[in-house]
N, CA and C atoms as an extended XYZ file, in Angstrom:
216
Properties=species:S:1:pos:R:3:atomname:S:1:resname:S:1:resid:I:1 pbc="F F F"
N       261.791       42.764       51.133 N   LEU     1
C       260.680       43.245       50.859 CA  LEU     1
C       260.126       43.798       52.833 C   LEU     1
N       259.831       43.173       53.556 N   ILE     2
C       260.331       42.744       54.811 CA  ILE     2
C       260.813       43.715       55.604 C   ILE     2
N       262.222       44.228       55.274 N   PHE     3
C       263.235       44.300       56.066 CA  PHE     3
C       262.779       45.774       55.480 C   PHE     3
N       262.636       45.772       54.122 N   GLY     4
C       262.179       47.400       54.031 CA  GLY     4
C       261.160       47.389       54.708 C   GLY     4
N       259.718       47.291       54.991 N   ILE     5
C       259.086       47.284       55.923 CA  ILE     5
C       259.803       47.198       57.225 C   ILE     5
N       259.869       46.903       57.317 N   PHE     6
C       260.666       46.527       59.084 CA  PHE     6
C       261.302       48.103       59.377 C   PHE     6
N       262.063       49.135       58.449 N   LEU     7
C       263.088       49.374       58.943 CA  LEU     7
C       262.217       50.527       58.681 C   LEU     7
N       260.718       50.851       57.609 N   PHE     8
C       260.384       52.037       57.460 CA  PHE     8
C       259.164       52.719       59.280 C   PHE     8
N       258.750       50.958       59.892 N   PHE     9
C       258.382       51.724       60.770 CA  PHE     9
C       259.754       51.747       62.064 C   PHE     9
N       260.233       51.422       62.083 N   LEU    10
C       260.718       51.528       62.891 CA  LEU    10
C       261.093       52.171       63.072 C   LEU    10
N       262.194       53.537       61.811 N   ILE    11
C       262.124       54.909       61.607 CA  ILE    11
C       261.012       55.739       62.231 C   ILE    11
N       259.786       55.406       61.926 N   LEU    12
C       258.471       55.914       62.159 CA  LEU    12
C       258.114       55.536       64.292 C   LEU    12
N       258.650       55.222       64.596 N   ILE    13
C       258.979       54.901       65.659 CA  ILE    13
C       259.271       55.580       66.226 C   ILE    13
N       260.788       56.502       65.931 N   LEU    14
C       262.132       56.487       66.949 CA  LEU    14
C       262.103       57.927       66.433 C   LEU    14
N       261.358       58.408       65.274 N   PHE    15
C       261.301       60.092       64.872 CA  PHE    15
C       259.361       60.797       65.218 C   PHE    15
N       258.717       59.404       65.618 N   HIS    16
C       257.681       60.106       65.544 CA  HIS    16
C       257.367       61.313       66.090 C   HIS    16
N       257.898       62.206       66.242 N   THR    17
C       258.319       63.623       66.534 CA  THR    17
C       258.330       64.445       65.995 C   THR    17
N       259.091       64.352       64.459 N   ASN    18
C       259.547       65.124       63.432 CA  ASN    18
C       258.891       64.880       62.041 C   ASN    18
N       257.862       65.430       61.648 N   THR    19
C       257.033       64.946       60.466 CA  THR    19
C       257.064       65.519       59.433 C   THR    19
N       258.246       66.221       59.421 N   ASN    20
C       259.213       66.537       57.415 CA  ASN    20
C       259.861       65.106       57.630 C   ASN    20
N       260.217       64.379       58.330 N   LEU    21
C       261.458       63.486       57.881 CA  LEU    21
C       260.200       62.054       58.274 C   LEU    21
N       259.009       62.481       59.141 N   ILE    22
C       257.751       60.344       58.441 CA  ILE    22
C       257.348       61.196       57.108 C   ILE    22
N       257.534       61.973       56.486 N   ILE    23
C       257.088       62.458       55.576 CA  ILE    23
C       257.883       61.758       54.428 C   ILE    23
N       258.754       61.800       54.142 N   VAL    24
C       259.967       62.024       53.560 CA  VAL    24
C       259.933       60.933       53.191 C   VAL    24
N       259.942       59.854       54.280 N   MET    25
C       260.002       58.494       54.369 CA  MET    25
C       258.661       57.582       54.085 C   MET    25
N       257.751       58.638       53.838 N   CYS    26
C       256.634       57.579       53.577 CA  CYS    26
C       257.328       58.000       51.423 C   CYS    26
N       257.078       59.163       51.365 N   GLY    27
C       257.826       59.752       49.395 CA  GLY    27
C       258.702       57.960       49.589 C   GLY    27
N       259.845       58.453       50.233 N   LEU    28
C       260.543       56.972       49.383 CA  LEU    28
C       259.866       55.544       50.226 C   LEU    28
N       258.772       55.221       50.524 N   ALA    29
C       258.871       54.184       50.796 CA  ALA    29
C       257.901       53.923       49.593 C   ALA    29
N       256.629       54.755       49.350 N   ALA    30
C       256.151       54.632       47.926 CA  ALA    30
C       256.748       54.385       47.536 C   ALA    30
N       258.034       55.267       46.535 N   VAL    31
C       258.679       55.182       45.775 CA  VAL    31
C       259.075       53.333       45.878 C   VAL    31
N       260.244       52.816       46.032 N   GLY    32
C       260.261       51.990       46.752 CA  GLY    32
C       258.795       50.912       46.543 C   GLY    32
N       257.730       51.188       47.183 N   TYR    33
C       256.685       49.705       46.869 CA  TYR    33
C       256.527       49.738       45.087 C   TYR    33
N       256.493       51.190       44.133 N   SER    34
C       256.477       51.117       42.852 CA  SER    34
C       257.048       49.919       42.083 C   SER    34
N       258.515       50.605       42.579 N   ILE    35
C       260.279       50.222       41.600 CA  ILE    35
C       259.187       48.799       42.350 C   ILE    35
N       259.420       47.925       43.413 N   TRP    36
C       259.555       46.633       43.864 CA  TRP    36
C       258.424       45.542       43.013 C   TRP    36
N       257.276       46.925       42.740 N   GLY    37
C       256.098       46.440       41.934 CA  GLY    37
C       256.505       46.226       39.945 C   GLY    37
N       257.258       46.663       40.673 N   LEU    38
C       257.449       46.794       38.579 CA  LEU    38
C       258.933       45.904       38.295 C   LEU    38
N       260.213       45.450       39.351 N   ILE    39
C       260.656       44.715       39.410 CA  ILE    39
C       260.069       43.403       39.616 C   ILE    39
N       259.085       43.642       39.981 N   HIS    40
C       258.671       41.884       40.238 CA  HIS    40
C       257.602       41.349       38.800 C   HIS    40
N       256.802       41.769       39.024 N   HIS    41
C       256.155       41.237       37.649 CA  HIS    41
C       256.870       41.987       36.492 C   HIS    41
N       258.039       42.669       36.465 N   ALA    42
C       259.139       42.396       34.992 CA  ALA    42
C       259.868       41.786       34.958 C   ALA    42
N       260.026       41.091       35.903 N   MET    43
C       261.227       39.691       35.815 CA  MET    43
C       260.178       38.884       35.317 C   MET    43
N       259.101       38.688       35.761 N   GLU    44
C       258.213       37.488       35.108 CA  GLU    44
C       257.647       37.426       34.676 C   GLU    44
N       257.914       38.624       33.844 N   HIS    45
C       257.697       39.279       31.925 CA  HIS    45
C       255.311       39.245       32.114 C   HIS    45
N       255.305       39.756       33.783 N   ARG    46
C       253.910       40.536       33.508 CA  ARG    46
C       253.158       42.026       33.078 C   ARG    46
N       253.868       42.419       32.955 N   LEU    47
C       254.312       44.368       33.361 CA  LEU    47
C       253.860       44.636       32.235 C   LEU    47
N       252.686       45.427       32.441 N   THR    48
C       251.151       45.919       31.612 CA  THR    48
C       251.880       47.338       31.918 C   THR    48
N       251.277       47.820       30.767 N   MET    49
C       251.143       49.483       31.291 CA  MET    49
C       249.621       49.196       32.220 C   MET    49
N       248.883       48.639       32.042 N   GLU    50
C       247.700       48.585       33.022 CA  GLU    50
C       248.197       48.497       35.002 C   GLU    50
N       249.060       47.546       35.116 N   VAL    51
C       249.974       47.403       36.397 CA  VAL    51
C       251.196       48.551       36.746 C   VAL    51
N       252.298       48.206       35.856 N   ALA    52
C       252.453       49.395       36.212 CA  ALA    52
C       252.251       51.062       36.833 C   ALA    52
N       250.994       51.836       35.724 N   LEU    53
C       249.841       53.374       36.417 CA  LEU    53
C       249.059       52.974       37.677 C   LEU    53
N       248.986       51.313       38.264 N   GLU    54
C       248.463       50.883       39.507 CA  GLU    54
C       249.335       50.343       40.327 C   GLU    54
N       250.153       50.300       40.654 N   TYR    55
C       251.398       50.635       40.960 CA  TYR    55
C       251.395       52.441       41.250 C   TYR    55
N       251.608       52.614       40.070 N   ILE    56
C       251.993       54.338       40.857 CA  ILE    56
C       251.290       55.115       41.440 C   ILE    56
N       249.801       54.992       40.914 N   LEU    57
C       248.710       55.855       41.520 CA  LEU    57
C       248.322       54.792       43.014 C   LEU    57
N       248.192       54.489       43.229 N   ILE    58
C       248.642       52.410       44.498 CA  ILE    58
C       249.665       53.642       46.069 C   ILE    58
N       250.666       53.825       44.816 N   SER    59
C       251.220       54.448       45.820 CA  SER    59
C       251.105       56.217       46.630 C   SER    59
N       250.937       56.475       45.319 N   PHE    60
C       250.688       57.990       45.324 CA  PHE    60
C       249.371       58.071       46.724 C   PHE    60
N       248.720       58.043       45.751 N   PHE    61
C       247.221       58.263       46.397 CA  PHE    61
C       247.748       57.774       48.612 C   PHE    61
N       248.035       56.156       48.762 N   VAL    62
C       248.802       56.236       49.442 CA  VAL    62
C       249.526       57.624       50.226 C   VAL    62
N       250.387       58.381       49.747 N   PHE    63
C       250.816       58.594       50.170 CA  PHE    63
C       249.786       60.300       49.918 C   PHE    63
N       249.472       60.810       49.228 N   LEU    64
C       248.883       61.735       49.786 CA  LEU    64
C       247.811       61.594       50.955 C   LEU    64
N       246.903       59.932       51.364 N   LEU    65
C       245.805       59.979       52.353 CA  LEU    65
C       247.499       60.226       54.352 C   LEU    65
N       249.056       60.448       53.670 N   VAL    66
C       249.120       59.689       54.833 CA  VAL    66
C       249.342       61.713       54.874 C   VAL    66
N       249.975       62.214       53.851 N   LEU    67
C       249.988       63.032       53.539 CA  LEU    67
C       248.840       63.893       54.712 C   LEU    67
N       247.947       63.955       53.549 N   THR    68
C       247.303       64.594       54.393 CA  THR    68
C       247.163       64.325       55.788 C   THR    68
N       246.816       63.102       57.091 N   ALA    69
C       246.795       63.531       58.801 CA  ALA    69
C       247.531       63.814       59.479 C   ALA    69
N       248.807       63.630       58.230 N   LEU    70
C       249.847       64.444       59.246 CA  LEU    70
C       249.667       66.006       59.065 C   LEU    70
N       248.656       66.778       58.333 N   THR    71
C       249.040       67.743       58.062 CA  THR    71
C       248.395       68.251       58.997 C   THR    71
N       246.740       67.546       58.801 N   VAL    72
C       245.657       68.623       59.881 CA  VAL    72
C       246.028       68.308       61.291 C   VAL    72
């Protein structure tokens, strides 16, 4: 997880002028966050529909926030 976050920020810094790439990377980071959370809770046998929905909605709203900030 820490490596993924580091790689994400490194790509953002290196390609800060390419808005389309940043949007794609933010989408991939949101999907990765959701998958990471779902796998983590499934391995600990604590995965419920509410937890899954929470991870998906949080990542979706953060992606929309970044998308809105980049297109303004």
